[in-house]
mmCIF file of C-alpha atoms in Angstrom:
data_model
loop_
_atom_site.group_PDB
_atom_site.id
_atom_site.type_symbol
_atom_site.label_atom_id
_atom_site.label_comp_id
_atom_site.label_asym_id
_atom_site.label_seq_id
_atom_site.Cartn_x
_atom_site.Cartn_y
_atom_site.Cartn_z
ATOM 1 C CA MET A 15 95.035 -68.495 -128.805
ATOM 2 C CA HIS A 16 93.923 -71.255 -126.265
ATOM 3 C CA TYR A 17 96.105 -69.843 -123.951
ATOM 4 C CA CYS A 18 94.650 -65.837 -124.228
ATOM 5 C CA ILE A 19 91.398 -66.892 -123.975
ATOM 6 C CA GLU A 20 92.381 -69.078 -121.279
ATOM 7 C CA ALA A 21 94.072 -66.231 -118.636
ATOM 8 C CA LEU A 22 90.933 -63.969 -120.081
ATOM 9 C CA ARG A 23 88.363 -66.154 -118.236
ATOM 10 C CA ILE A 24 91.021 -66.618 -115.366
ATOM 11 C CA ALA A 25 90.586 -63.304 -115.145
ATOM 12 C CA THR A 26 87.178 -62.176 -115.240
ATOM 13 C CA GLN A 27 87.282 -64.861 -112.917
ATOM 14 C CA GLU A 28 88.987 -63.126 -110.070
ATOM 15 C CA PHE A 29 87.406 -60.342 -111.245
ATOM 16 C CA ARG A 30 84.094 -61.316 -110.206
ATOM 17 C CA GLU A 31 85.448 -63.193 -106.857
ATOM 18 C CA SER A 32 86.849 -60.029 -105.548
ATOM 19 C CA HIS A 33 84.330 -57.576 -106.479
ATOM 20 C CA SER A 34 81.928 -60.036 -105.473
ATOM 21 C CA ASP A 35 83.946 -60.154 -101.944
ATOM 22 C CA ARG A 36 83.720 -56.489 -101.882
ATOM 23 C CA TYR A 37 79.813 -56.307 -102.713
ATOM 24 C CA HIS A 38 79.474 -59.556 -99.977
ATOM 25 C CA THR A 39 81.431 -57.534 -97.462
ATOM 26 C CA ARG A 40 79.412 -54.336 -98.014
ATOM 27 C CA LYS A 41 76.221 -55.863 -97.425
ATOM 28 C CA SER A 42 76.769 -57.759 -94.136
ATOM 29 C CA PHE A 43 78.447 -54.819 -93.237
ATOM 30 C CA ALA A 44 75.036 -52.802 -93.724
ATOM 31 C CA LYS A 45 73.014 -55.504 -92.342
ATOM 32 C CA ARG A 46 74.934 -55.175 -89.395
ATOM 33 C CA GLN A 47 74.772 -51.680 -88.320
ATOM 34 C CA LEU A 48 70.823 -52.189 -89.758
ATOM 35 C CA ASN A 49 70.489 -54.444 -87.155
ATOM 36 C CA THR A 50 72.637 -52.532 -84.945
ATOM 37 C CA GLN A 51 70.555 -49.518 -85.106
ATOM 38 C CA LEU A 52 67.181 -51.757 -85.627
ATOM 39 C CA CYS A 53 68.885 -52.998 -81.767
ATOM 40 C CA PHE A 54 68.987 -49.604 -80.480
ATOM 41 C CA ARG A 55 65.725 -48.108 -81.469
ATOM 42 C CA ALA A 56 63.884 -50.687 -79.533
ATOM 43 C CA LYS A 57 66.012 -50.522 -76.566
ATOM 44 C CA LEU A 58 65.493 -46.720 -76.704
ATOM 45 C CA LEU A 59 62.033 -47.268 -76.986
ATOM 46 C CA ALA A 60 61.503 -49.571 -73.858
ATOM 47 C CA PHE A 61 63.292 -47.205 -71.936
ATOM 48 C CA LEU A 62 60.686 -44.210 -72.956
ATOM 49 C CA THR A 63 58.198 -46.030 -72.290
ATOM 50 C CA ALA A 64 59.405 -47.466 -69.015
ATOM 51 C CA LEU A 65 60.151 -44.103 -67.762
ATOM 52 C CA LEU A 66 56.848 -42.450 -68.951
ATOM 53 C CA GLY A 67 55.363 -45.526 -67.198
ATOM 54 C CA SER A 68 57.503 -44.569 -64.126
ATOM 55 C CA ALA A 69 56.467 -40.895 -64.168
ATOM 56 C CA LEU A 70 52.961 -41.734 -64.791
ATOM 57 C CA PHE A 71 52.936 -43.697 -62.099
ATOM 58 C CA ALA A 72 54.392 -41.021 -59.483
ATOM 59 C CA VAL A 73 52.657 -38.003 -60.482
ATOM 60 C CA SER A 74 49.024 -40.160 -59.975
ATOM 61 C CA GLU A 75 47.001 -38.927 -57.564
ATOM 62 C CA GLU A 76 46.410 -40.727 -54.733
ATOM 63 C CA GLN A 77 45.640 -44.019 -54.622
ATOM 64 C CA PRO A 78 41.813 -44.298 -53.587
ATOM 65 C CA GLY A 79 41.047 -45.783 -50.593
ATOM 66 C CA SER A 80 43.532 -44.242 -48.879
ATOM 67 C CA LYS A 81 42.276 -43.518 -45.160
ATOM 68 C CA GLU A 82 43.498 -39.951 -44.716
ATOM 69 C CA LYS A 83 41.179 -37.317 -43.407
ATOM 70 C CA TRP A 84 40.130 -34.342 -46.514
ATOM 71 C CA THR A 85 40.000 -31.347 -44.891
ATOM 72 C CA ALA A 86 39.162 -28.050 -46.136
ATOM 73 C CA PRO A 87 41.784 -25.448 -45.920
ATOM 74 C CA ALA A 88 40.471 -23.261 -42.395
ATOM 75 C CA THR A 89 39.024 -19.941 -44.457
ATOM 76 C CA GLU A 90 37.309 -22.472 -47.386
ATOM 77 C CA ALA A 91 35.660 -23.637 -44.234
ATOM 78 C CA ARG A 92 34.312 -20.693 -42.698
ATOM 79 C CA LYS A 93 32.092 -19.710 -46.221
ATOM 80 C CA LYS A 94 28.986 -19.305 -45.416
ATOM 81 C CA ASN A 95 26.653 -20.223 -47.796
ATOM 82 C CA PRO A 96 24.982 -17.087 -49.275
ATOM 83 C CA VAL A 97 21.751 -18.681 -50.583
ATOM 84 C CA ALA A 98 18.543 -19.551 -47.975
ATOM 85 C CA VAL A 99 17.123 -22.273 -47.050
ATOM 86 C CA ASN A 100 13.662 -21.951 -48.957
ATOM 87 C CA GLU A 101 12.069 -25.180 -50.940
ATOM 88 C CA SER A 102 12.881 -23.221 -54.286
ATOM 89 C CA SER A 103 16.510 -23.866 -53.410
ATOM 90 C CA LEU A 104 16.206 -27.262 -52.459
ATOM 91 C CA THR A 105 14.616 -28.312 -55.567
ATOM 92 C CA ALA A 106 17.405 -27.105 -57.524
ATOM 93 C CA GLY A 107 19.545 -28.552 -54.988
ATOM 94 C CA GLN A 108 17.587 -32.003 -55.019
ATOM 95 C CA LYS A 109 17.609 -31.556 -59.261
ATOM 96 C CA VAL A 110 21.181 -31.226 -59.187
ATOM 97 C CA TYR A 111 21.968 -34.049 -57.051
ATOM 98 C CA LEU A 112 20.100 -36.448 -58.965
ATOM 99 C CA LYS A 113 21.725 -35.796 -62.345
ATOM 100 C CA ARG A 114 25.418 -35.241 -60.470
ATOM 101 C CA CYS A 115 25.459 -37.292 -57.542
ATOM 102 C CA VAL A 116 23.146 -39.806 -57.227
ATOM 103 C CA GLY A 117 25.117 -42.325 -59.544
ATOM 104 C CA CYS A 118 27.756 -42.247 -56.503
ATOM 105 C CA HIS A 119 25.554 -41.652 -53.285
ATOM 106 C CA GLY A 120 22.796 -42.847 -53.634
ATOM 107 C CA LYS A 121 19.301 -41.384 -53.860
ATOM 108 C CA THR A 122 19.168 -41.451 -49.529
ATOM 109 C CA GLY A 123 23.434 -40.078 -49.465
ATOM 110 C CA ASN A 124 24.197 -43.905 -48.383
ATOM 111 C CA GLY A 125 27.018 -44.158 -51.052
ATOM 112 C CA GLU A 126 24.832 -47.229 -52.230
ATOM 113 C CA GLY A 127 24.658 -45.792 -55.836
ATOM 114 C CA PRO A 128 24.915 -47.463 -59.096
ATOM 115 C CA ASN A 129 28.520 -46.032 -60.054
ATOM 116 C CA ALA A 130 29.630 -46.821 -56.418
ATOM 117 C CA ALA A 131 30.963 -50.481 -56.856
ATOM 118 C CA ASP A 132 32.908 -49.576 -59.922
ATOM 119 C CA LEU A 133 34.866 -46.691 -57.758
ATOM 120 C CA GLY A 134 37.448 -48.830 -55.501
ATOM 121 C CA ILE A 135 36.253 -46.795 -52.501
ATOM 122 C CA HIS A 136 33.035 -46.239 -50.990
ATOM 123 C CA PRO A 137 31.871 -43.220 -51.845
ATOM 124 C CA ALA A 138 31.188 -40.544 -48.888
ATOM 125 C CA LYS A 139 27.554 -41.478 -47.290
ATOM 126 C CA LEU A 140 26.650 -38.429 -47.075
ATOM 127 C CA SER A 141 23.811 -38.162 -44.588
ATOM 128 C CA ASP A 142 25.913 -39.272 -41.813
ATOM 129 C CA ALA A 143 26.646 -37.490 -38.760
ATOM 130 C CA VAL A 144 30.718 -36.673 -40.010
ATOM 131 C CA VAL A 145 29.080 -35.049 -43.149
ATOM 132 C CA ARG A 146 26.364 -32.864 -41.362
ATOM 133 C CA GLU A 147 28.632 -32.154 -38.673
ATOM 134 C CA GLU A 148 31.106 -30.260 -41.081
ATOM 135 C CA THR A 149 30.052 -26.738 -42.413
ATOM 136 C CA ASP A 150 29.056 -25.152 -45.492
ATOM 137 C CA GLY A 151 31.836 -23.629 -46.604
ATOM 138 C CA GLU A 152 33.444 -27.522 -46.582
ATOM 139 C CA LEU A 153 31.003 -29.443 -48.367
ATOM 140 C CA PHE A 154 31.042 -26.198 -51.118
ATOM 141 C CA TYR A 155 34.762 -26.471 -50.511
ATOM 142 C CA LYS A 156 35.104 -30.379 -51.301
ATOM 143 C CA ILE A 157 32.528 -30.288 -53.941
ATOM 144 C CA THR A 158 34.493 -27.552 -55.985
ATOM 145 C CA VAL A 159 38.040 -29.102 -55.479
ATOM 146 C CA GLY A 160 36.509 -32.728 -56.107
ATOM 147 C CA LYS A 161 39.244 -35.758 -55.000
ATOM 148 C CA LYS A 162 40.101 -39.166 -56.685
ATOM 149 C CA PRO A 163 37.830 -40.645 -57.855
ATOM 150 C CA MET A 164 35.283 -37.801 -57.245
ATOM 151 C CA PRO A 165 35.427 -35.310 -60.139
ATOM 152 C CA ASN A 166 35.902 -31.159 -59.337
ATOM 153 C CA TYR A 167 32.507 -29.128 -60.227
ATOM 154 C CA GLY A 168 33.895 -25.764 -59.949
ATOM 155 C CA THR A 169 34.019 -25.415 -63.172
ATOM 156 C CA ARG A 170 30.863 -27.746 -64.181
ATOM 157 C CA LEU A 171 28.335 -26.202 -62.105
ATOM 158 C CA SER A 172 27.471 -22.674 -60.855
ATOM 159 C CA SER A 173 28.379 -21.437 -57.539
ATOM 160 C CA THR A 174 24.756 -21.442 -56.868
ATOM 161 C CA ASP A 175 23.350 -25.582 -57.681
ATOM 162 C CA ARG A 176 26.839 -25.684 -56.066
ATOM 163 C CA TRP A 177 25.557 -23.553 -52.658
ATOM 164 C CA ASN A 178 21.726 -25.672 -53.024
ATOM 165 C CA VAL A 179 22.777 -29.318 -53.747
ATOM 166 C CA ILE A 180 24.307 -28.029 -49.628
ATOM 167 C CA ASN A 181 21.239 -27.517 -48.763
ATOM 168 C CA TYR A 182 19.452 -30.811 -50.217
ATOM 169 C CA LEU A 183 22.412 -32.924 -48.703
ATOM 170 C CA ARG A 184 20.916 -31.264 -45.420
ATOM 171 C CA THR A 185 17.920 -32.857 -45.625
ATOM 172 C CA LEU A 186 19.376 -36.019 -46.424
ATOM 173 C CA ALA A 187 19.710 -36.778 -42.483
ATOM 174 C CA ARG A 188 16.928 -36.231 -41.905
ATOM 175 C CA ARG A 189 15.149 -39.445 -44.832
#
């Protein structure tokens, strides 16, 4: 009888050990598989982040401080200002200018507004001779489409407001 109990104990122990090895083998296999999946996901995330960063860099508009001359298309440059220069237009233009433009271009149009230092470039000096020589159509185009960091005002200001601002800009050179 003692021999049977001893044999049963040994058989039970061998059974446990054999199944324990399978359990540990499965457990370590699952760990390796999980680590492989996590490593793959981390690599994928890093790759996608790098790809997105590259795409954003490539699509970004020209860098501030570019020396490229900003010109309006010829058809836009030939547009005539339909708003007559009068006290009403100048007052309306000044009101829009003080609300939307003075932060960067300054009160006198010399590009010394309170926000100018944060732009990384010098805003256009609107009282300068170069700007005075531009046609109303050129100025209208530039105000309408904008150029980074200047926003476009095509949807933010009415056409009349943009023409009024141009009439007001013409007075800055005389100040």
